[in-house]
Short mmCIF file of C-alpha atoms in Angstrom, two decimals:
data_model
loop_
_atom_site.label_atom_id
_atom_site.label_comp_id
_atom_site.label_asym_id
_atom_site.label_seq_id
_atom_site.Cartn_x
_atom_site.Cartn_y
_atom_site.Cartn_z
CA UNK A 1 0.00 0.00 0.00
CA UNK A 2 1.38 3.46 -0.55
CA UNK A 3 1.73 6.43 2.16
CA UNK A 4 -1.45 8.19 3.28
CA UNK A 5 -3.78 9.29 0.76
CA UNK A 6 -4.90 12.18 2.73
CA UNK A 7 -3.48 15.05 5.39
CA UNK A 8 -3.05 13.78 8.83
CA UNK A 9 -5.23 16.36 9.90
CA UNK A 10 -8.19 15.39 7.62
CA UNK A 11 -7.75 11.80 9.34
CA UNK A 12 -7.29 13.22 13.02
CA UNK A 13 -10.93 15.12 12.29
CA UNK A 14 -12.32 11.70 11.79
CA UNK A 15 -10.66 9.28 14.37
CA UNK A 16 -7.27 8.41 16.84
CA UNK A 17 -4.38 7.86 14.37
CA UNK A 18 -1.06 5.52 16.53
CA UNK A 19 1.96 6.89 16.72
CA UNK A 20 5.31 4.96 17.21
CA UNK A 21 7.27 4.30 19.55
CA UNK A 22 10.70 5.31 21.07
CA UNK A 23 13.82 5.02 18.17
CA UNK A 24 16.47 5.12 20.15
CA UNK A 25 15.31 1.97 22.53
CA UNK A 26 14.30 0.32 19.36
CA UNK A 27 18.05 0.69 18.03
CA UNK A 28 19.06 -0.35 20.69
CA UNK A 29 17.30 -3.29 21.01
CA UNK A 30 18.77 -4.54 17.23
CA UNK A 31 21.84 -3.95 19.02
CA UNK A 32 23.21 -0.47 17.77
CA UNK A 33 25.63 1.72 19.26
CA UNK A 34 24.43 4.92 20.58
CA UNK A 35 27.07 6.39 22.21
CA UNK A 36 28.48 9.70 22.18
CA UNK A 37 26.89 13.10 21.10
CA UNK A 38 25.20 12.19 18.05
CA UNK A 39 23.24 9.38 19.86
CA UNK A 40 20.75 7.84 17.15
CA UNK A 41 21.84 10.19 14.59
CA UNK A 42 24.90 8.53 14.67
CA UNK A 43 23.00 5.04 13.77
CA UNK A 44 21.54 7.56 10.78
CA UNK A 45 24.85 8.11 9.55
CA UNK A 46 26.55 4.80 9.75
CA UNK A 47 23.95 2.12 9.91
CA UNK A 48 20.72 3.38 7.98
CA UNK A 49 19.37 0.26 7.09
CA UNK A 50 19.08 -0.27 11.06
CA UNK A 51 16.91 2.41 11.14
CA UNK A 52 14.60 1.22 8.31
CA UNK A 53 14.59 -1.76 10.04
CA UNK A 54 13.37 0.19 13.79
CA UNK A 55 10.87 1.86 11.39
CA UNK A 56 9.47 -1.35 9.98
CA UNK A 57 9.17 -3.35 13.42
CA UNK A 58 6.74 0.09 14.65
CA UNK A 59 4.87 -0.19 10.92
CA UNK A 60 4.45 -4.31 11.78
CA UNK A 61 3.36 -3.41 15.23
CA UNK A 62 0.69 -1.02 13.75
CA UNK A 63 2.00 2.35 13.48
CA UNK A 64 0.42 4.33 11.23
CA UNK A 65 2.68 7.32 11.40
CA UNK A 66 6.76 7.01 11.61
CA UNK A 67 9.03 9.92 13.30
CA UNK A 68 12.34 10.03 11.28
CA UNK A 69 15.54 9.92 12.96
CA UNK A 70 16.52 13.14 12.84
CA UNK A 71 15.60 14.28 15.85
CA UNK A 72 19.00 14.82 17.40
CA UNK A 73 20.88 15.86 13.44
CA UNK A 74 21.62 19.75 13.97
CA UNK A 75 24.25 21.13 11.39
CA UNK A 76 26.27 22.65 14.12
CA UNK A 77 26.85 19.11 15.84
CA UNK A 78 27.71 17.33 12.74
CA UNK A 79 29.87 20.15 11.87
CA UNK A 80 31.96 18.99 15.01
CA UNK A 81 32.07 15.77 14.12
CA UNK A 82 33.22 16.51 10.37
CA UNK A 83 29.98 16.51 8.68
CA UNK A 84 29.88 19.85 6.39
CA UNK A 85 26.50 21.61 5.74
CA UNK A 86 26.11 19.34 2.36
CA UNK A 87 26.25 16.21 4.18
CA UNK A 88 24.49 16.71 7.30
CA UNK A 89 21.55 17.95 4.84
CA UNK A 90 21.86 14.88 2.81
CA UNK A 91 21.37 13.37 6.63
CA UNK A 92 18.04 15.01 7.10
CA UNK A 93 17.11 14.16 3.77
CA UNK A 94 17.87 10.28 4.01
CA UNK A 95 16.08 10.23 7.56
CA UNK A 96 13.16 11.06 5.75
CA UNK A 97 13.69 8.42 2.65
CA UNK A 98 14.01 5.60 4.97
CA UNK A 99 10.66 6.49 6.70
CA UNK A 100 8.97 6.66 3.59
CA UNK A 101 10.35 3.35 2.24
CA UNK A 102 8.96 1.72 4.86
CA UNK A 103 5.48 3.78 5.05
CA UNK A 104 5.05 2.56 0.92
CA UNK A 105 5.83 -1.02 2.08
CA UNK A 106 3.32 -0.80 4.83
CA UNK A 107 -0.02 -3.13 4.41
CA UNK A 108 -1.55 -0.06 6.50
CA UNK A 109 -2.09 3.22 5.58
CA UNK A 110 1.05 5.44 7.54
CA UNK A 111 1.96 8.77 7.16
CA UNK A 112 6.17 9.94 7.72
CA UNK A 113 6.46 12.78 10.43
CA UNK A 114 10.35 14.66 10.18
CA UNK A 115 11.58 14.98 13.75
CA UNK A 116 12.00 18.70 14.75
CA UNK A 117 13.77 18.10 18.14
CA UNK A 118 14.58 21.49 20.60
CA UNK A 119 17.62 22.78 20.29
CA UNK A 120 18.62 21.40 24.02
CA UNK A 121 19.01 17.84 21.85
CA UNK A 122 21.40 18.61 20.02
CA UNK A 123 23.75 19.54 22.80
CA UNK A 124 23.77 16.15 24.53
CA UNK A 125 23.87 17.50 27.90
CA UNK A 126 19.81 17.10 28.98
CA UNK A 127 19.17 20.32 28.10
CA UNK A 128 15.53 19.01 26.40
CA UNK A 129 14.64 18.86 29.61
CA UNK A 130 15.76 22.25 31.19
CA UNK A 131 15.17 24.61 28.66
CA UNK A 132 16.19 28.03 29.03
CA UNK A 133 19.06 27.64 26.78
CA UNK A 134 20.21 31.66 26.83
CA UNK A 135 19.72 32.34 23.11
CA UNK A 136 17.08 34.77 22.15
CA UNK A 137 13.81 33.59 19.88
CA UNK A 138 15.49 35.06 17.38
CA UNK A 139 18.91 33.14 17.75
CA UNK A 140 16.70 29.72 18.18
CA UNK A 141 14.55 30.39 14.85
CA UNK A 142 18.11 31.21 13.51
CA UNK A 143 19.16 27.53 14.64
CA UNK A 144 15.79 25.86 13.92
CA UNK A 145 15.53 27.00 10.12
CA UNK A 146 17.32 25.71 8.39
CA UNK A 147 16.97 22.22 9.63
CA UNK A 148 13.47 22.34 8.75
CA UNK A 149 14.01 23.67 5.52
CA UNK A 150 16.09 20.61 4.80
CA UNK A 151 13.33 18.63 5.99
CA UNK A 152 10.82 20.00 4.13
CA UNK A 153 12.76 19.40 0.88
CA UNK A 154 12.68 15.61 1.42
CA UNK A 155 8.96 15.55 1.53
CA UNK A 156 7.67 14.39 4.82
CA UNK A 157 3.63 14.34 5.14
CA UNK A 158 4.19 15.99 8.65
CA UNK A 159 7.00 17.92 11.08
CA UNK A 160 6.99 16.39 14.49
CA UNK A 161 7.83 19.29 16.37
CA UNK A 162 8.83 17.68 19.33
CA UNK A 163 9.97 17.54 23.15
CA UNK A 164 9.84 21.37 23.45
CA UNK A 165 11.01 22.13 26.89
CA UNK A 166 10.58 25.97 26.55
CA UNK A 167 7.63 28.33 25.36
CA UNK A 168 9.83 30.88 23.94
CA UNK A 169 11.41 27.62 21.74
CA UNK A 170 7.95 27.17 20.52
CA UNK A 171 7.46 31.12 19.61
CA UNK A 172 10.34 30.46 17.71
CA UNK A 173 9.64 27.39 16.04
CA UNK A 174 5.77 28.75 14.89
CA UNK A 175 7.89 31.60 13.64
CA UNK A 176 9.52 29.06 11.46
CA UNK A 177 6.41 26.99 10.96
CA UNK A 178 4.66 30.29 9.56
CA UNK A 179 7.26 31.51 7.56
CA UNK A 180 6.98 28.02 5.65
CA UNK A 181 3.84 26.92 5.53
CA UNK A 182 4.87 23.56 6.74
CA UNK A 183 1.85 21.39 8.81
CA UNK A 184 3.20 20.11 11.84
CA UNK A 185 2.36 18.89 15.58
CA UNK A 186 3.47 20.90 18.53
CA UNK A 187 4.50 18.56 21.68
CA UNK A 188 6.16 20.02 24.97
CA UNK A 189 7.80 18.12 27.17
CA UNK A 190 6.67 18.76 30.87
CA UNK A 191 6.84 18.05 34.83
CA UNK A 192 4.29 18.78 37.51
CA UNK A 193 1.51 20.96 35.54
CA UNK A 194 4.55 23.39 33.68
CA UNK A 195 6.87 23.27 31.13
CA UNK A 196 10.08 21.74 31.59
CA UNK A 197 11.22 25.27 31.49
CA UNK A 198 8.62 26.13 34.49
CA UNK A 199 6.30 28.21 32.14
CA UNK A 200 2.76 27.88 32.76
CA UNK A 201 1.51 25.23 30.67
CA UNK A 202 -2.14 27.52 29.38
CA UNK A 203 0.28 29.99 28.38
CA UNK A 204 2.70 27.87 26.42
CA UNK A 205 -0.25 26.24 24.27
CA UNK A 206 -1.74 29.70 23.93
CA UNK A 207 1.27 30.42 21.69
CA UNK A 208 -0.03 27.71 19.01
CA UNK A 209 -3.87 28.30 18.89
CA UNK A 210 -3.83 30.90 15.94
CA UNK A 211 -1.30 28.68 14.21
CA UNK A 212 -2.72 27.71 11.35
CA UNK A 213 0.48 25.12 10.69
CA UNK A 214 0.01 23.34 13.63
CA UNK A 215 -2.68 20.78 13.50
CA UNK A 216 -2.28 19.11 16.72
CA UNK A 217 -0.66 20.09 20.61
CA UNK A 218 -0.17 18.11 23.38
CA UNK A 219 2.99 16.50 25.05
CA UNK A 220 5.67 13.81 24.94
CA UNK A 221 8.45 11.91 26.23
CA UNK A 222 7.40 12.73 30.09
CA UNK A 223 5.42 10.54 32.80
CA UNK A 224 2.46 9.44 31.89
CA UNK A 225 0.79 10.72 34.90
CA UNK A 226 1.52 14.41 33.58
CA UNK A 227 -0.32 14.16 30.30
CA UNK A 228 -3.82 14.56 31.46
CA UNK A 229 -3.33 17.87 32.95
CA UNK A 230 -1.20 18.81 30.12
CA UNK A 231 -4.26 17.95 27.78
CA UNK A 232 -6.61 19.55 29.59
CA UNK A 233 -4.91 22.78 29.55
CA UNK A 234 -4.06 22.71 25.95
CA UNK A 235 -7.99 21.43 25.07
CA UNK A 236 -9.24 24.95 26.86
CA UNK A 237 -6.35 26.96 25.19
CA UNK A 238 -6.41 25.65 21.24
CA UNK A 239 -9.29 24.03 20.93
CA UNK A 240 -6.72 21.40 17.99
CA UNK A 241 -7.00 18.41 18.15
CA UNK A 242 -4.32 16.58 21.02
CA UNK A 243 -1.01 14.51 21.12
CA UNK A 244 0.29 12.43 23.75
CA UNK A 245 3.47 9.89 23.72
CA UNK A 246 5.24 10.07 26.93
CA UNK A 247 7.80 7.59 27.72
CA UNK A 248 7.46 4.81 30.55
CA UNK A 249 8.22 6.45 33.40
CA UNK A 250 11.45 6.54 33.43
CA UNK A 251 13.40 9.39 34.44
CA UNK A 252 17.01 10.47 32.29
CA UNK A 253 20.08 10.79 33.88
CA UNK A 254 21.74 13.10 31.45
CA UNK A 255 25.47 12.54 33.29
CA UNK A 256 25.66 8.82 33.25
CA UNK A 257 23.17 8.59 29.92
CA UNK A 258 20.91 6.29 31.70
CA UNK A 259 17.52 5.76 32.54
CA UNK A 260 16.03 4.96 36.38
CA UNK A 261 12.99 2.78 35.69
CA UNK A 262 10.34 3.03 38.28
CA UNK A 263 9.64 -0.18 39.80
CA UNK A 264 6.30 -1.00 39.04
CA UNK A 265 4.11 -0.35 36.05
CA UNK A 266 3.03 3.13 35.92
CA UNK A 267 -0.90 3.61 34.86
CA UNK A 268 -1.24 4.21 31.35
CA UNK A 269 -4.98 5.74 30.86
CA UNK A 270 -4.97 5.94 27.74
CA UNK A 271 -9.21 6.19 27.74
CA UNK A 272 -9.04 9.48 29.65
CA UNK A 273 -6.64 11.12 26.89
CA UNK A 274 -8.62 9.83 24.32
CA UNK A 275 -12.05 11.56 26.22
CA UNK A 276 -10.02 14.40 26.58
CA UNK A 277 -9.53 14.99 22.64
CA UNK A 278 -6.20 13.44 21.97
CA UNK A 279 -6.30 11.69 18.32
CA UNK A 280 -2.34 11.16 18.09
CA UNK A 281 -1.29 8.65 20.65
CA UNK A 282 1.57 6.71 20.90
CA UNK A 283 5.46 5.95 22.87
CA UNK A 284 8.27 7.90 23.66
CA UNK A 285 11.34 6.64 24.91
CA UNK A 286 11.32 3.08 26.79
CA UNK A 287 7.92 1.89 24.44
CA UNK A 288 8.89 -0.24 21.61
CA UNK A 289 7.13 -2.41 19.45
CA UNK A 290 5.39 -4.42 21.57
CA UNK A 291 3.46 -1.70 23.30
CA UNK A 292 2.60 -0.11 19.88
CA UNK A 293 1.17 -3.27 19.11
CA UNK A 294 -0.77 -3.47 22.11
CA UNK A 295 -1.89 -0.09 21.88
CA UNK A 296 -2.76 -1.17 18.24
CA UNK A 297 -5.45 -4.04 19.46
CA UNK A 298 -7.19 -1.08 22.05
CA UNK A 299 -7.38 1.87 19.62
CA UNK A 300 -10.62 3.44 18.77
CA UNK A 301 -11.12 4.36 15.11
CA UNK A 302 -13.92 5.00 14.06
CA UNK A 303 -14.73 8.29 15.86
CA UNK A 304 -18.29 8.24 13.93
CA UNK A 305 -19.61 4.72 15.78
CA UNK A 306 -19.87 5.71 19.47
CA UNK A 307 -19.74 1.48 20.21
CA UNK A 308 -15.99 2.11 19.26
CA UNK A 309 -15.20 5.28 20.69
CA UNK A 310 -13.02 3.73 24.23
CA UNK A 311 -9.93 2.05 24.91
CA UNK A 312 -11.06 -1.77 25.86
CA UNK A 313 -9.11 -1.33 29.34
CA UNK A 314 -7.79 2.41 29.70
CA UNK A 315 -4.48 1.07 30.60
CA UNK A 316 -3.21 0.58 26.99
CA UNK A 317 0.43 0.32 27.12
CA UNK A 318 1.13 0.01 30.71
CA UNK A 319 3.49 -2.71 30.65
CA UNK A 320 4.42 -1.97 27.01
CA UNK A 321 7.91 -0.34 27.32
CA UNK A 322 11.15 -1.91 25.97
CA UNK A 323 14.40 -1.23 27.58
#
């Protein structure tokens, strides 16, 4: 079957489209190397057909839309590893080819989203999840251009703006977004009702309600037990329809690079995100395949048949993650 016949957002208007799951646990699981500063980017440059492969086990599990690998490719990192402009651009590009190889293989119908990660990615250090870098909006437009640009080129159906810890990162990114034209989803990361950044959370989904780009807000890669509050306040604010992926629980230790798993099963209510208008749901980091799948079997969609319109148990994905 080939890609999506349609927009995303025409299909979010009609039912829940699933998401994928985390990449870089998925790369990990076939065994790839992700050390060092260009993390799965680094699997982009030297092993793509891994990532085709991490692309098709989401698309087998039921995905119906992929997130490329370029979350973490910024031209100033690759610079500093030897990668000039040309190349890190040919990067983006082939992030995006792989996806849609495997989208046209697909016996589903799956649309490619181009990961647009924050700035604080690309520095390695856990920033993502601090915000507040010191640069101006201007200065992170200035960074966030022309890596979307590049993206654009390569024809994604989507931009998966993504894991935005700050709301003056997402004035500048809408900047962007406007300036292009390009569709995307808007998806902070967030703690304890705020930003990671500490900004109120009304306040940063106020910024995208008169976006015309953005055709979905929500969150991602965060606790599962903050989405619900997060949804609610962007529902009020935007009125768009909602995304939520968080991760497992797990919490990121950005000086040893690992992960502290909480020790049980956290509650995955997937129902009550669903109720409260999210239509993209899916996994962040720590849910691979097997949790796509079983949010696969639970899904709702058809939004027009209210006999279909719940999760079978509301805890879809609890006990889905992959380490």
């Amino acid at each position: 079957m080939s890609r999506a016949s349609g927009p995303l957002a025409e299909a979010l208007a009609r039912r829940a489209v699933l998401l994928d799951g985390g990449l870089s646990n998925q790369l990990a699981a076939q065994g790839c190397d992700l050390s060092g500063d260009l993390w799965s980017g680094r699997v982009l440059v030297e092993h793509p057909e891994q990532v085709a492969a991490a692309h098709t086990a989401y698309a087998r599990a039921g995905a119906e839309v992929l997130i490329t690998a370029s979350y973490q490719v910024g031209y100033e990192t690759f610079a500093a590893h030897g990668h000039d402009h040309a190349e890190t651009t040919a990067l983006l590009h082939r992030g995006v080819r792989l996806a849609a190889r495997v989208a046209e293989a697909a016996d589903h119908e799956v649309w490619v989203a181009a990961s647009v990660g924050p700035y604080g990615a690309v520095l390695a250090d856990g920033s993502e999840y601090r915000g507040r870098y010191g640069l101006s909006v201007r200065q992170l437009a200035a960074f966030h251009r022309p890596r979307i640009e590049a993206l654009l080129a390569a024809g994604p159906d989507v931009l998966a703006v993504e894991t935005i810890p700050d709301s003056d990162e997402a004035e500048a990114l809408l900047g962007v977004l406007a300036d292009t034209g390009a569709s995307a989803w808007l998806s902070y990361t967030v703690a304890a009702g705020r930003t990671r950044a500490g900004q109120p959370l009304r306040e940063a989904f106020a910024l995208a309600a008169a976006s015309p780009q953005v055709i979905a807000v929500g969150v991602n890669c965060c606790d599962p037990a903050d989405v619900l509050p997060a949804l609610e306040a962007a529902a009020g604010e935007t009125g768009k329809p909602l995304v939520a992926y968080p991760n497992d629980g797990s919490a990121w230790d950005a000086g040893t690079r690992t992960w502290h798993t909480p020790h049980t099963p956290v509650p995955w209510p997937a129902q009550a995100w669903y109720t409260t208008g999210a239509r993209l749901i899916g996994g962040c980091c720590r849910i691979g395949p097997a949790g796509i799948a079983a949010m696969a079997a639970e899904m709702p969609h058809n939004t027009g048949d209210d006999s279909s319109n719940s999760f079978k148990n509301g805890r879809v994905g609890g006990g889905g993650a992959s380490t």
